[in-house]
Amino acid sequence: MSSTTTELAYDVVVVGSGGAGLATALGAIDAGLSVLIVESTDKWGGSTAMSGGGMWLPDNPLMARDGVGDSREEALTYLDACVGEVGEAANRARKEAFVDGVDDFVTTAERYGVVFARATDYPDYYPELPGGKIGRSIEVKPLDSKVLGPWWDTLRGAIPLPAMTNDVWLLGRSWSTVGGMVRGAQVVGRIAGGVVTGKRLVGIGNAWATAFGKAVMVDHATPVWLDSPLEDLVVEDGRVVGVRVTHEGASVTVRANRGVMLAGGGFEGNREWRQKYQGIDGDPSGNLGNLGHPIDVARRAGAALELMDDAWWGASLAAPPGGRPSFLVGERSMPDSIMVDSTGERFANESESYVDLGHHMLERDHGKGPYWLILDGRYAKRYFRTFAMDPRAMKAMKEAGIAVKAKTLPELARAIGVDATVLGATVERFNGFARSGVDGDFGRGNSAYDRYYGDPTVRPNNNLGPIEKGPFLAYKVVLGDLGTKGGVVTDADARALREDGSVIEGLYAAGNTSASVMGHTYPGPGSTIGPAAVFGLRGARHMARAGG
């Protein structure tokens, strides 16, 4: 590598090009500041571009416009009830900063052409707790990705599919309910409409990245350096004043007059760190380019770290050879299904929020598994399985023993290596719950969140249906995640803090590079991207004030 090149300077340097990074860049642009985005991989968009694209934003302007009641007080009451106080990351000041920053983020993005929609029916993940609501999540409406121009070619996970978060719950039952069929037809209509009009429509995470990418990278020509990993911070007199990055084969120093935002994701792709902090290799569904280097750079500069043992956990279908795990959300909530551990016993409410299910897998056997999603023969005929869309992937899963089919439950038990007597007793007990409508062991179907992904035509509990008709199916499940949630401890303005609570001047962190304001839990749909975007913008606002 050649020696350091001529020094460059911007007001703001953003490390990472996902939700937190793009929100920071937009805030810098809005304040009239110059900004450079550096991205370690050859794709921009981060895990946000690969995600469902939803943002959990309580008391947001779209709710107010629709006349849906919410308030700062209710949002904070709910966060206190479900998150509690977990170290500095989830303290009261940070929660208040998140809730208070929602309006600024939404209205600022709208001024730059981003069009949002509410997921009107999507509940908080603990809607029965004080302050819980339905419909706090918002997302970017599907749009034509051709607005990106050549940036489309380097967007991570680029797929021209104009789906929305609020489609998913109905698409799961597109073969079994009228509402599901109608929603399926609407999605097909969107796709056809795009083709007819010559548009390349995108939805969910791709829509988020496209809309913000257009505002930042196209409309304002913000430079984005791909394949340009962070080497280190430049520190003078205790203040971060820039970065050193590898760019086009050289080590380049870039000064940051107002500040450096670390928004380069977590460390889900770093197996060494996952073993060190979490005791597992991990089966992430997010961006494997997230190796934790920005977190380590901040640590070396004196930043405190929290929540390194935690992640945005969930259950995932095991990866076929050469493939990736498939994160399970609605599929495990439908009737005629259960999840069991390696002994053949149920161990949790299959329909609960994915982070809770992940924590229960950890509590059961530290995520070792294997676990199995077991389906009655009627399930495949009635419900849409996202993981079964690709026949080549299904063939590979069958060959790898990840997908197993048998005429009887004892045959299925033998095929997946669990005790047939134990599995039979588990199913018999569950079938009794299904007929009575009450899950006496784990309360499946008690929450509005559970029922959101259920089948309303099934009575008396739309999450419970007996496992009794073959052929029976079993899918191997592993402890998966959407990314890690531990990282740099930050204050209400996303400024990095030392162990003693003092501020590292000039250094900011947001998204999964920072320790999550959501603590060990997941209050609602989009609790990753929502705070990432809000704190990214708050960081930019503080940089603008700090130099004014």
Coordinates of C-alpha atoms in Angstrom, one line a residue:
M1 CA 0.0 0.0 0.0
S2 CA 1.3 3.5 -0.8
S3 CA 1.9 6.1 1.7
T4 CA -0.8 8.6 2.9
T5 CA -2.0 10.8 0.0
T6 CA -2.9 14.5 0.1
E7 CA -5.3 15.2 2.9
L8 CA -8.9 15.9 2.1
A9 CA -11.5 17.7 4.2
Y10 CA -15.3 17.6 4.7
D11 CA -17.5 18.9 7.4
V12 CA -18.9 15.5 8.2
V13 CA -17.5 12.0 7.5
V14 CA -19.9 9.1 7.7
V15 CA -18.6 5.6 8.1
G16 CA -21.2 3.2 6.7
S17 CA -24.0 3.6 4.1
G18 CA -27.0 2.0 5.7
G19 CA -30.0 3.6 7.4
A20 CA -28.0 5.4 10.1
G21 CA -25.4 6.6 7.7
L22 CA -27.8 7.9 5.1
A23 CA -29.9 9.7 7.8
T24 CA -26.8 11.4 9.1
A25 CA -25.8 12.5 5.6
L26 CA -29.3 13.9 4.9
G27 CA -29.1 15.8 8.2
A28 CA -25.7 17.2 7.2
I29 CA -27.0 18.2 3.8
D30 CA -30.0 19.9 5.4
A31 CA -27.7 22.0 7.6
G32 CA -25.6 23.0 4.5
L33 CA -22.6 20.9 5.5
S34 CA -20.3 19.0 3.2
V35 CA -20.3 15.2 3.7
L36 CA -18.4 12.1 2.6
I37 CA -19.7 8.6 3.1
V38 CA -17.1 5.8 3.2
E39 CA -18.2 2.1 2.9
S40 CA -16.0 -0.8 3.5
T41 CA -17.7 -3.2 1.1
D42 CA -18.5 -3.0 -2.6
K43 CA -22.2 -2.4 -2.0
W44 CA -24.0 0.4 -0.3
G45 CA -27.2 0.3 1.7
G46 CA -26.1 -1.9 4.6
S47 CA -28.5 -4.2 6.4
T48 CA -31.2 -1.6 5.9
A49 CA -31.4 -2.3 2.2
M50 CA -31.8 -6.0 2.9
S51 CA -34.4 -5.5 5.6
G52 CA -38.2 -5.2 5.8
G53 CA -37.7 -1.5 5.7
G54 CA -40.1 -0.7 8.6
M55 CA -39.3 1.9 11.2
W56 CA -40.9 1.9 14.7
L57 CA -41.5 5.6 15.3
P58 CA -44.0 6.3 18.1
D59 CA -46.1 9.5 18.0
N60 CA -45.0 10.1 14.4
P61 CA -46.6 12.8 12.1
L62 CA -48.4 10.2 9.9
M63 CA -50.3 9.0 13.0
A64 CA -51.3 12.6 13.8
R65 CA -52.4 13.2 10.2
D66 CA -54.6 10.0 10.4
G67 CA -56.1 11.1 13.7
V68 CA -54.5 8.0 15.5
G69 CA -54.0 8.8 19.1
D70 CA -50.5 8.7 20.5
S71 CA -48.4 10.9 22.6
R72 CA -44.9 11.4 24.0
E73 CA -46.0 10.3 27.4
E74 CA -47.6 7.1 26.1
A75 CA -44.5 6.3 24.0
L76 CA -42.2 6.7 27.0
T77 CA -44.5 4.8 29.3
Y78 CA -44.4 1.9 26.8
L79 CA -40.6 2.1 26.4
D80 CA -40.2 2.1 30.2
A81 CA -42.5 -0.9 30.5
C82 CA -40.9 -3.1 27.9
V83 CA -37.3 -2.0 27.8
G84 CA -36.6 -0.8 31.3
E85 CA -33.2 0.9 32.0
V86 CA -30.4 -1.2 30.6
G87 CA -27.1 0.6 31.3
E88 CA -26.5 4.0 29.6
A89 CA -27.7 2.9 26.2
A90 CA -31.3 2.6 27.3
N91 CA -31.5 5.3 29.9
R92 CA -34.3 7.8 30.2
A93 CA -32.5 10.6 28.4
R94 CA -31.8 8.4 25.4
K95 CA -35.4 7.2 25.2
E96 CA -36.7 10.8 25.4
A97 CA -34.2 11.8 22.7
F98 CA -35.5 9.0 20.4
V99 CA -39.1 9.8 20.9
D100 CA -38.5 13.6 20.6
G101 CA -36.5 13.1 17.4
V102 CA -39.2 11.3 15.5
D103 CA -41.0 14.3 14.1
D104 CA -37.8 16.0 12.9
F105 CA -36.7 12.9 11.1
V106 CA -40.0 12.3 9.3
T107 CA -40.6 15.9 8.3
T108 CA -37.0 16.4 7.2
A109 CA -37.1 13.3 5.0
E110 CA -40.4 14.4 3.5
R111 CA -38.9 17.7 2.5
Y112 CA -36.3 15.9 0.5
G113 CA -38.9 13.8 -1.4
V114 CA -39.2 10.7 0.7
V115 CA -42.8 9.4 0.8
F116 CA -43.9 7.4 3.8
A117 CA -46.8 5.1 4.5
R118 CA -48.1 3.7 7.8
A119 CA -48.3 0.0 8.6
T120 CA -51.7 0.7 10.1
D121 CA -52.4 -2.8 11.4
Y122 CA -49.0 -3.8 12.7
P123 CA -49.0 -3.9 16.5
D124 CA -46.3 -3.1 18.9
Y125 CA -44.6 -6.3 20.0
Y126 CA -46.1 -6.0 23.5
P127 CA -49.3 -4.1 22.8
E128 CA -50.9 -5.1 26.1
L129 CA -48.3 -3.3 28.1
P130 CA -49.0 0.3 29.3
G131 CA -48.7 2.7 26.4
G132 CA -48.8 -0.1 23.8
K133 CA -50.4 0.7 20.4
I134 CA -51.2 -0.6 17.0
G135 CA -49.9 1.2 13.9
R136 CA -46.7 3.0 15.1
S137 CA -44.5 1.7 12.3
I138 CA -44.0 3.5 9.0
E139 CA -42.1 2.6 5.8
V140 CA -41.1 4.2 2.5
K141 CA -43.7 3.7 -0.2
P142 CA -42.6 1.6 -3.2
L143 CA -40.9 3.7 -5.9
D144 CA -39.1 3.5 -9.2
S145 CA -35.5 2.5 -8.5
K146 CA -34.4 4.0 -11.8
V147 CA -34.2 7.3 -10.0
L148 CA -30.8 5.9 -8.7
G149 CA -29.2 5.8 -12.1
P150 CA -26.0 3.8 -12.0
W151 CA -26.1 3.6 -8.1
W152 CA -28.7 0.8 -8.6
D153 CA -25.9 -1.5 -9.7
T154 CA -24.1 -1.3 -6.4
L155 CA -27.2 -1.3 -4.1
R156 CA -27.0 -4.2 -1.6
G157 CA -29.6 -6.9 -2.1
A158 CA -31.2 -5.1 -5.0
I159 CA -34.5 -6.9 -6.0
P160 CA -37.2 -5.2 -8.0
L161 CA -40.1 -6.3 -5.8
P162 CA -42.6 -3.5 -4.8
A163 CA -43.8 -5.3 -1.6
M164 CA -44.6 -3.4 1.6
T165 CA -44.3 -4.4 5.3
N166 CA -48.0 -4.2 5.7
D167 CA -48.4 -6.8 2.8
V168 CA -46.6 -9.6 4.6
W169 CA -49.2 -10.5 7.2
L170 CA -51.9 -10.9 4.6
L171 CA -49.7 -12.6 2.0
G172 CA -49.1 -15.4 4.5
R173 CA -52.7 -16.4 4.2
S174 CA -53.2 -15.5 0.5
W175 CA -54.5 -18.9 -0.2
S176 CA -56.8 -19.2 2.8
T177 CA -58.6 -15.8 3.3
V178 CA -60.3 -13.3 1.1
G179 CA -58.2 -10.5 2.5
G180 CA -55.1 -12.4 1.8
M181 CA -56.1 -13.1 -1.8
V182 CA -57.0 -9.4 -2.4
R183 CA -53.6 -8.3 -1.0
G184 CA -51.8 -10.9 -3.2
A185 CA -53.6 -9.5 -6.2
Q186 CA -52.7 -5.9 -5.2
V187 CA -49.0 -6.9 -5.0
V188 CA -49.2 -8.6 -8.4
G189 CA -50.9 -5.5 -9.7
R190 CA -48.1 -3.2 -8.5
I191 CA -45.6 -5.4 -10.2
A192 CA -47.5 -5.4 -13.4
G193 CA -48.1 -1.7 -13.2
G194 CA -44.4 -1.1 -12.9
V195 CA -43.7 -3.3 -15.9
V196 CA -46.3 -1.6 -18.1
T197 CA -45.1 1.9 -17.2
G198 CA -41.4 1.0 -17.6
K199 CA -40.6 1.4 -14.0
R200 CA -38.4 -0.8 -11.8
L201 CA -40.4 -0.6 -8.6
V202 CA -38.9 -1.6 -5.3
G203 CA -40.3 -1.9 -1.8
I204 CA -39.4 -2.6 1.8
G205 CA -35.7 -2.1 2.5
N206 CA -34.8 -1.5 -1.1
A207 CA -37.4 1.3 -1.1
W208 CA -35.9 2.9 2.0
A209 CA -32.4 2.8 0.5
T210 CA -33.6 4.1 -2.9
A211 CA -35.5 7.0 -1.5
F212 CA -32.7 8.2 0.8
G213 CA -30.0 7.3 -1.7
K214 CA -31.7 9.5 -4.3
A215 CA -31.9 12.4 -1.8
V216 CA -28.3 12.1 -0.6
M217 CA -26.3 10.6 -3.5
V218 CA -28.3 11.6 -6.6
D219 CA -29.9 14.9 -5.8
H220 CA -27.0 16.3 -3.7
A221 CA -24.2 14.4 -5.4
T222 CA -22.8 13.3 -2.0
P223 CA -19.6 11.2 -2.7
V224 CA -19.7 7.6 -1.5
W225 CA -16.5 5.7 -1.5
L226 CA -17.1 2.0 -1.9
D227 CA -14.4 -0.6 -1.0
S228 CA -13.0 2.0 1.4
P229 CA -12.7 0.5 4.9
L230 CA -11.9 2.6 7.9
E231 CA -8.4 2.2 9.2
D232 CA -8.4 4.5 12.2
L233 CA -9.6 7.8 13.7
V234 CA -7.4 10.9 13.6
V235 CA -7.3 12.4 17.1
E236 CA -5.8 15.7 18.1
D237 CA -5.8 17.0 21.7
G238 CA -8.4 14.4 22.6
R239 CA -10.8 15.4 19.8
V240 CA -11.6 13.2 16.8
V241 CA -10.8 15.4 13.8
G242 CA -10.9 12.9 10.9
V243 CA -10.4 9.4 9.7
R244 CA -7.8 7.3 7.8
V245 CA -9.4 5.0 5.2
T246 CA -8.1 2.7 2.5
H247 CA -9.3 4.1 -0.8
E248 CA -8.2 3.0 -4.3
G249 CA -5.2 1.2 -2.9
A250 CA -3.9 4.1 -0.8
S251 CA -4.2 5.2 2.8
V252 CA -6.1 8.4 2.7
T253 CA -6.6 10.9 5.6
V254 CA -9.9 12.8 5.5
R255 CA -10.4 15.6 8.0
A256 CA -13.9 16.0 9.5
N257 CA -14.4 19.6 10.6
R258 CA -17.6 19.0 12.5
G259 CA -17.5 15.3 13.3
V260 CA -17.2 11.6 12.4
M261 CA -20.3 9.4 12.5
L262 CA -19.6 5.7 12.9
A263 CA -22.6 3.9 11.3
G264 CA -20.9 0.8 9.9
G265 CA -23.2 -1.8 11.4
G266 CA -22.6 -4.4 14.1
F267 CA -20.4 -7.5 14.1
E268 CA -22.7 -10.2 12.9
G269 CA -20.2 -11.4 10.3
N270 CA -17.3 -11.7 12.7
R271 CA -17.3 -15.2 14.1
E272 CA -14.4 -14.6 16.4
W273 CA -16.2 -11.7 18.1
R274 CA -19.4 -13.7 18.2
Q275 CA -17.7 -16.4 20.1
K276 CA -16.0 -14.0 22.3
Y277 CA -19.0 -11.9 23.3
Q278 CA -21.9 -14.3 22.7
G279 CA -20.5 -17.8 22.7
I280 CA -21.9 -18.7 19.3
D281 CA -20.8 -18.6 15.7
G282 CA -24.1 -17.0 14.6
D283 CA -26.5 -17.5 11.7
P284 CA -27.2 -13.9 10.6
S285 CA -29.6 -12.8 7.9
G286 CA -28.1 -9.3 7.6
N287 CA -25.0 -7.9 6.0
L288 CA -22.0 -10.2 6.5
G289 CA -19.7 -7.3 5.7
N290 CA -20.4 -6.0 9.2
L291 CA -17.3 -7.2 11.1
G292 CA -17.3 -4.7 14.0
H293 CA -14.2 -2.7 13.0
P294 CA -15.8 0.7 13.6
I295 CA -16.7 -0.5 17.1
D296 CA -13.2 -1.6 17.7
V297 CA -11.8 1.7 16.4
A298 CA -14.1 3.6 18.8
R299 CA -13.0 1.4 21.7
R300 CA -9.4 2.1 21.0
A301 CA -10.2 5.8 21.1
G302 CA -11.7 5.3 24.6
A303 CA -15.3 4.6 23.9
A304 CA -17.4 2.5 26.3
L305 CA -19.2 -0.5 25.0
E306 CA -22.5 -2.1 26.1
L307 CA -24.9 -4.9 25.0
M308 CA -22.1 -6.8 23.2
D309 CA -23.6 -10.1 24.3
D310 CA -26.9 -9.4 22.6
A311 CA -28.4 -9.3 19.1
W312 CA -31.6 -8.8 17.3
W313 CA -32.3 -12.5 17.7
G314 CA -34.9 -14.7 16.0
A315 CA -35.5 -18.2 14.6
S316 CA -34.2 -18.8 11.1
L317 CA -34.6 -21.7 8.7
A318 CA -31.2 -23.4 8.5
A319 CA -29.1 -22.4 5.5
P320 CA -28.9 -24.9 2.6
P321 CA -25.3 -25.6 1.4
G322 CA -24.0 -22.4 -0.1
G323 CA -27.1 -20.5 1.0
R324 CA -28.1 -18.1 3.8
P325 CA -30.5 -18.6 6.7
S326 CA -34.1 -17.6 6.1
F327 CA -35.4 -15.4 9.0
L328 CA -38.9 -16.7 10.2
V329 CA -41.5 -14.2 11.2
G330 CA -45.1 -15.0 10.2
E331 CA -44.6 -18.6 9.2
R332 CA -44.2 -19.8 12.8
S333 CA -47.5 -18.1 13.9
M334 CA -49.9 -19.9 11.6
P335 CA -52.2 -22.7 12.9
D336 CA -51.2 -26.3 12.4
S337 CA -47.6 -25.7 13.4
I338 CA -45.4 -26.0 16.4
M339 CA -41.7 -25.6 17.1
V340 CA -39.8 -28.2 19.2
D341 CA -36.2 -28.5 20.5
S342 CA -33.9 -31.5 19.9
T343 CA -35.8 -33.5 22.5
G344 CA -39.1 -33.1 20.7
E345 CA -40.6 -30.7 23.3
R346 CA -42.1 -27.2 22.8
F347 CA -40.1 -24.6 24.7
A348 CA -41.8 -21.2 23.9
N349 CA -44.7 -19.4 22.3
E350 CA -44.0 -19.9 18.7
S351 CA -45.9 -16.7 17.8
E352 CA -44.1 -14.4 20.1
S353 CA -41.8 -11.6 18.9
Y354 CA -38.7 -13.0 17.2
V355 CA -36.3 -11.5 19.7
D356 CA -38.1 -13.1 22.6
L357 CA -38.1 -16.5 20.8
G358 CA -34.4 -16.1 20.2
H359 CA -33.8 -15.4 23.9
H360 CA -35.9 -18.5 24.7
M361 CA -33.7 -20.5 22.4
L362 CA -30.6 -19.2 24.2
E363 CA -32.2 -20.0 27.6
R364 CA -33.1 -23.5 26.4
D365 CA -29.7 -24.8 25.3
H366 CA -27.7 -21.6 24.5
G367 CA -29.0 -21.8 20.9
K368 CA -27.3 -25.2 20.1
G369 CA -30.5 -26.8 18.8
P370 CA -31.4 -28.2 16.4
Y371 CA -34.9 -27.0 16.6
W372 CA -37.7 -28.1 14.2
L373 CA -40.7 -26.3 12.8
I374 CA -43.3 -29.1 12.4
L375 CA -46.3 -28.6 10.2
D376 CA -49.5 -30.5 9.7
G377 CA -50.2 -31.5 6.1
R378 CA -52.9 -28.8 5.7
Y379 CA -50.4 -26.0 6.4
A380 CA -48.7 -26.2 3.0
K381 CA -52.1 -26.1 1.3
R382 CA -53.4 -23.1 3.2
Y383 CA -50.4 -20.8 4.0
F384 CA -47.7 -19.1 2.0
R385 CA -44.2 -20.1 3.0
T386 CA -41.6 -17.5 1.9
F387 CA -38.8 -20.0 2.2
A388 CA -40.5 -22.5 -0.2
M389 CA -40.7 -20.1 -3.2
D390 CA -37.6 -21.3 -4.9
P391 CA -37.8 -25.0 -6.0
R392 CA -34.0 -25.2 -6.3
A393 CA -33.6 -24.1 -2.7
M394 CA -36.2 -26.6 -1.6
K395 CA -34.5 -29.4 -3.4
A396 CA -31.2 -28.5 -1.7
M397 CA -32.9 -28.3 1.7
K398 CA -34.4 -31.8 1.2
E399 CA -31.0 -33.2 0.2
A400 CA -29.4 -31.6 3.2
G401 CA -32.0 -32.9 5.7
I402 CA -33.3 -29.4 6.4
A403 CA -36.7 -30.1 5.0
V404 CA -38.2 -33.5 5.9
K405 CA -41.5 -35.1 4.9
A406 CA -43.1 -38.2 6.4
K407 CA -46.5 -39.9 6.3
T408 CA -46.7 -40.3 10.1
L409 CA -45.4 -38.5 13.2
P410 CA -43.3 -41.5 14.4
E411 CA -41.7 -41.6 10.9
L412 CA -41.0 -37.9 11.1
A413 CA -39.5 -38.2 14.5
R414 CA -37.1 -40.9 13.4
A415 CA -36.2 -38.8 10.3
I416 CA -35.3 -35.7 12.4
G417 CA -33.7 -37.6 15.2
V418 CA -36.0 -36.9 18.1
D419 CA -37.7 -39.4 20.4
A420 CA -41.0 -40.4 18.8
T421 CA -42.8 -40.9 22.2
V422 CA -41.8 -37.4 23.4
L423 CA -42.8 -35.8 20.1
G424 CA -46.1 -37.7 20.1
A425 CA -46.9 -36.5 23.7
T426 CA -46.0 -33.0 22.8
V427 CA -48.3 -33.0 19.8
E428 CA -51.1 -34.6 21.7
R429 CA -50.9 -31.9 24.4
F430 CA -50.7 -29.1 21.9
N431 CA -53.7 -30.5 20.0
G432 CA -55.7 -30.3 23.2
F433 CA -54.8 -26.6 23.5
A434 CA -55.7 -26.1 19.9
R435 CA -59.2 -27.5 20.4
S436 CA -59.8 -25.5 23.6
G437 CA -58.3 -22.3 22.1
V438 CA -56.0 -21.7 25.1
D439 CA -52.3 -22.6 25.0
G440 CA -51.9 -23.6 28.7
D441 CA -48.1 -23.8 28.4
F442 CA -46.9 -20.7 26.7
G443 CA -50.0 -18.5 26.0
R444 CA -49.7 -18.6 22.2
G445 CA -52.4 -16.4 20.7
N446 CA -53.0 -14.3 23.9
S447 CA -51.4 -11.2 22.4
A448 CA -52.6 -9.0 19.6
Y449 CA -49.1 -9.4 18.2
D450 CA -49.5 -13.2 18.0
R451 CA -52.8 -12.8 16.3
Y452 CA -51.5 -10.3 13.7
Y453 CA -49.8 -13.2 11.9
G454 CA -52.5 -15.8 12.6
D455 CA -55.5 -17.0 10.5
P456 CA -58.7 -15.2 11.5
T457 CA -60.8 -18.0 10.0
V458 CA -59.5 -20.5 12.6
R459 CA -61.5 -20.7 15.8
P460 CA -61.4 -20.5 18.8
N461 CA -57.7 -19.3 18.6
N462 CA -56.4 -18.1 15.2
N463 CA -52.8 -19.1 16.1
L464 CA -53.7 -22.7 17.1
G465 CA -54.5 -25.6 14.9
P466 CA -54.0 -29.3 15.6
I467 CA -51.1 -31.4 14.2
E468 CA -53.0 -34.5 13.1
K469 CA -53.2 -34.9 9.3
G470 CA -50.3 -36.0 7.1
P471 CA -48.1 -35.9 5.3
F472 CA -46.2 -34.1 8.0
L473 CA -43.4 -31.6 7.4
A474 CA -40.4 -30.6 9.5
Y475 CA -37.9 -27.8 8.8
K476 CA -34.7 -27.4 10.7
V477 CA -34.5 -24.2 12.6
V478 CA -31.4 -22.4 14.0
L479 CA -30.9 -19.4 16.3
G480 CA -30.6 -16.5 13.8
D481 CA -30.5 -12.8 14.0
L482 CA -31.0 -9.5 12.0
G483 CA -27.7 -8.1 13.4
T484 CA -25.9 -7.5 16.6
K485 CA -27.1 -4.8 19.0
G486 CA -24.1 -4.1 21.1
G487 CA -21.6 -1.3 20.5
V488 CA -20.5 2.2 21.4
V489 CA -22.3 3.9 24.3
T490 CA -23.7 7.2 23.1
D491 CA -25.7 10.1 24.6
A492 CA -28.9 11.8 23.4
D493 CA -27.2 13.4 20.5
A494 CA -25.3 10.2 19.4
R495 CA -22.0 11.4 20.8
A496 CA -19.6 8.6 21.8
L497 CA -19.0 8.4 25.6
R498 CA -16.2 7.0 27.7
E499 CA -16.6 4.7 30.6
D500 CA -16.7 7.7 33.0
G501 CA -19.6 9.3 30.9
S502 CA -17.4 12.0 29.4
V503 CA -17.9 12.8 25.7
I504 CA -15.3 12.0 23.0
E505 CA -15.5 15.2 21.1
G506 CA -16.0 14.9 17.4
L507 CA -17.0 11.2 17.5
Y508 CA -20.6 10.0 17.0
A509 CA -22.2 6.5 16.5
A510 CA -25.6 5.3 15.4
G511 CA -27.4 2.2 14.2
N512 CA -25.9 -1.2 15.2
T513 CA -22.4 0.4 15.7
S514 CA -24.0 1.9 18.8
A515 CA -25.5 0.1 21.8
S516 CA -29.2 0.0 21.3
V517 CA -31.7 2.3 23.1
M518 CA -34.0 -0.7 22.9
G519 CA -31.9 -2.6 25.5
H520 CA -32.4 -6.3 25.4
T521 CA -35.8 -6.2 23.7
Y522 CA -37.6 -5.2 20.5
P523 CA -40.6 -2.9 21.2
G524 CA -42.1 -2.9 17.8
P525 CA -41.7 -3.5 14.0
G526 CA -38.7 -1.5 12.8
S527 CA -37.0 -1.0 16.2
T528 CA -33.6 -1.3 14.5
I529 CA -34.0 1.2 11.6
G530 CA -36.2 3.6 13.5
P531 CA -33.6 4.5 16.2
A532 CA -30.8 4.2 13.7
A533 CA -32.3 6.9 11.5
V534 CA -33.4 9.2 14.4
F535 CA -30.0 9.1 16.1
G536 CA -28.2 9.5 12.8
L537 CA -30.2 12.7 12.2
R538 CA -29.7 13.9 15.8
G539 CA -26.0 13.4 15.4
A540 CA -25.9 15.5 12.3
R541 CA -28.0 18.2 14.0
H542 CA -25.5 18.3 16.9
M543 CA -22.6 18.6 14.5
A544 CA -24.2 21.5 12.8
R545 CA -24.8 23.3 16.2
A546 CA -21.3 22.4 17.4
G547 CA -19.6 24.3 14.7
G548 CA -22.0 27.2 14.5

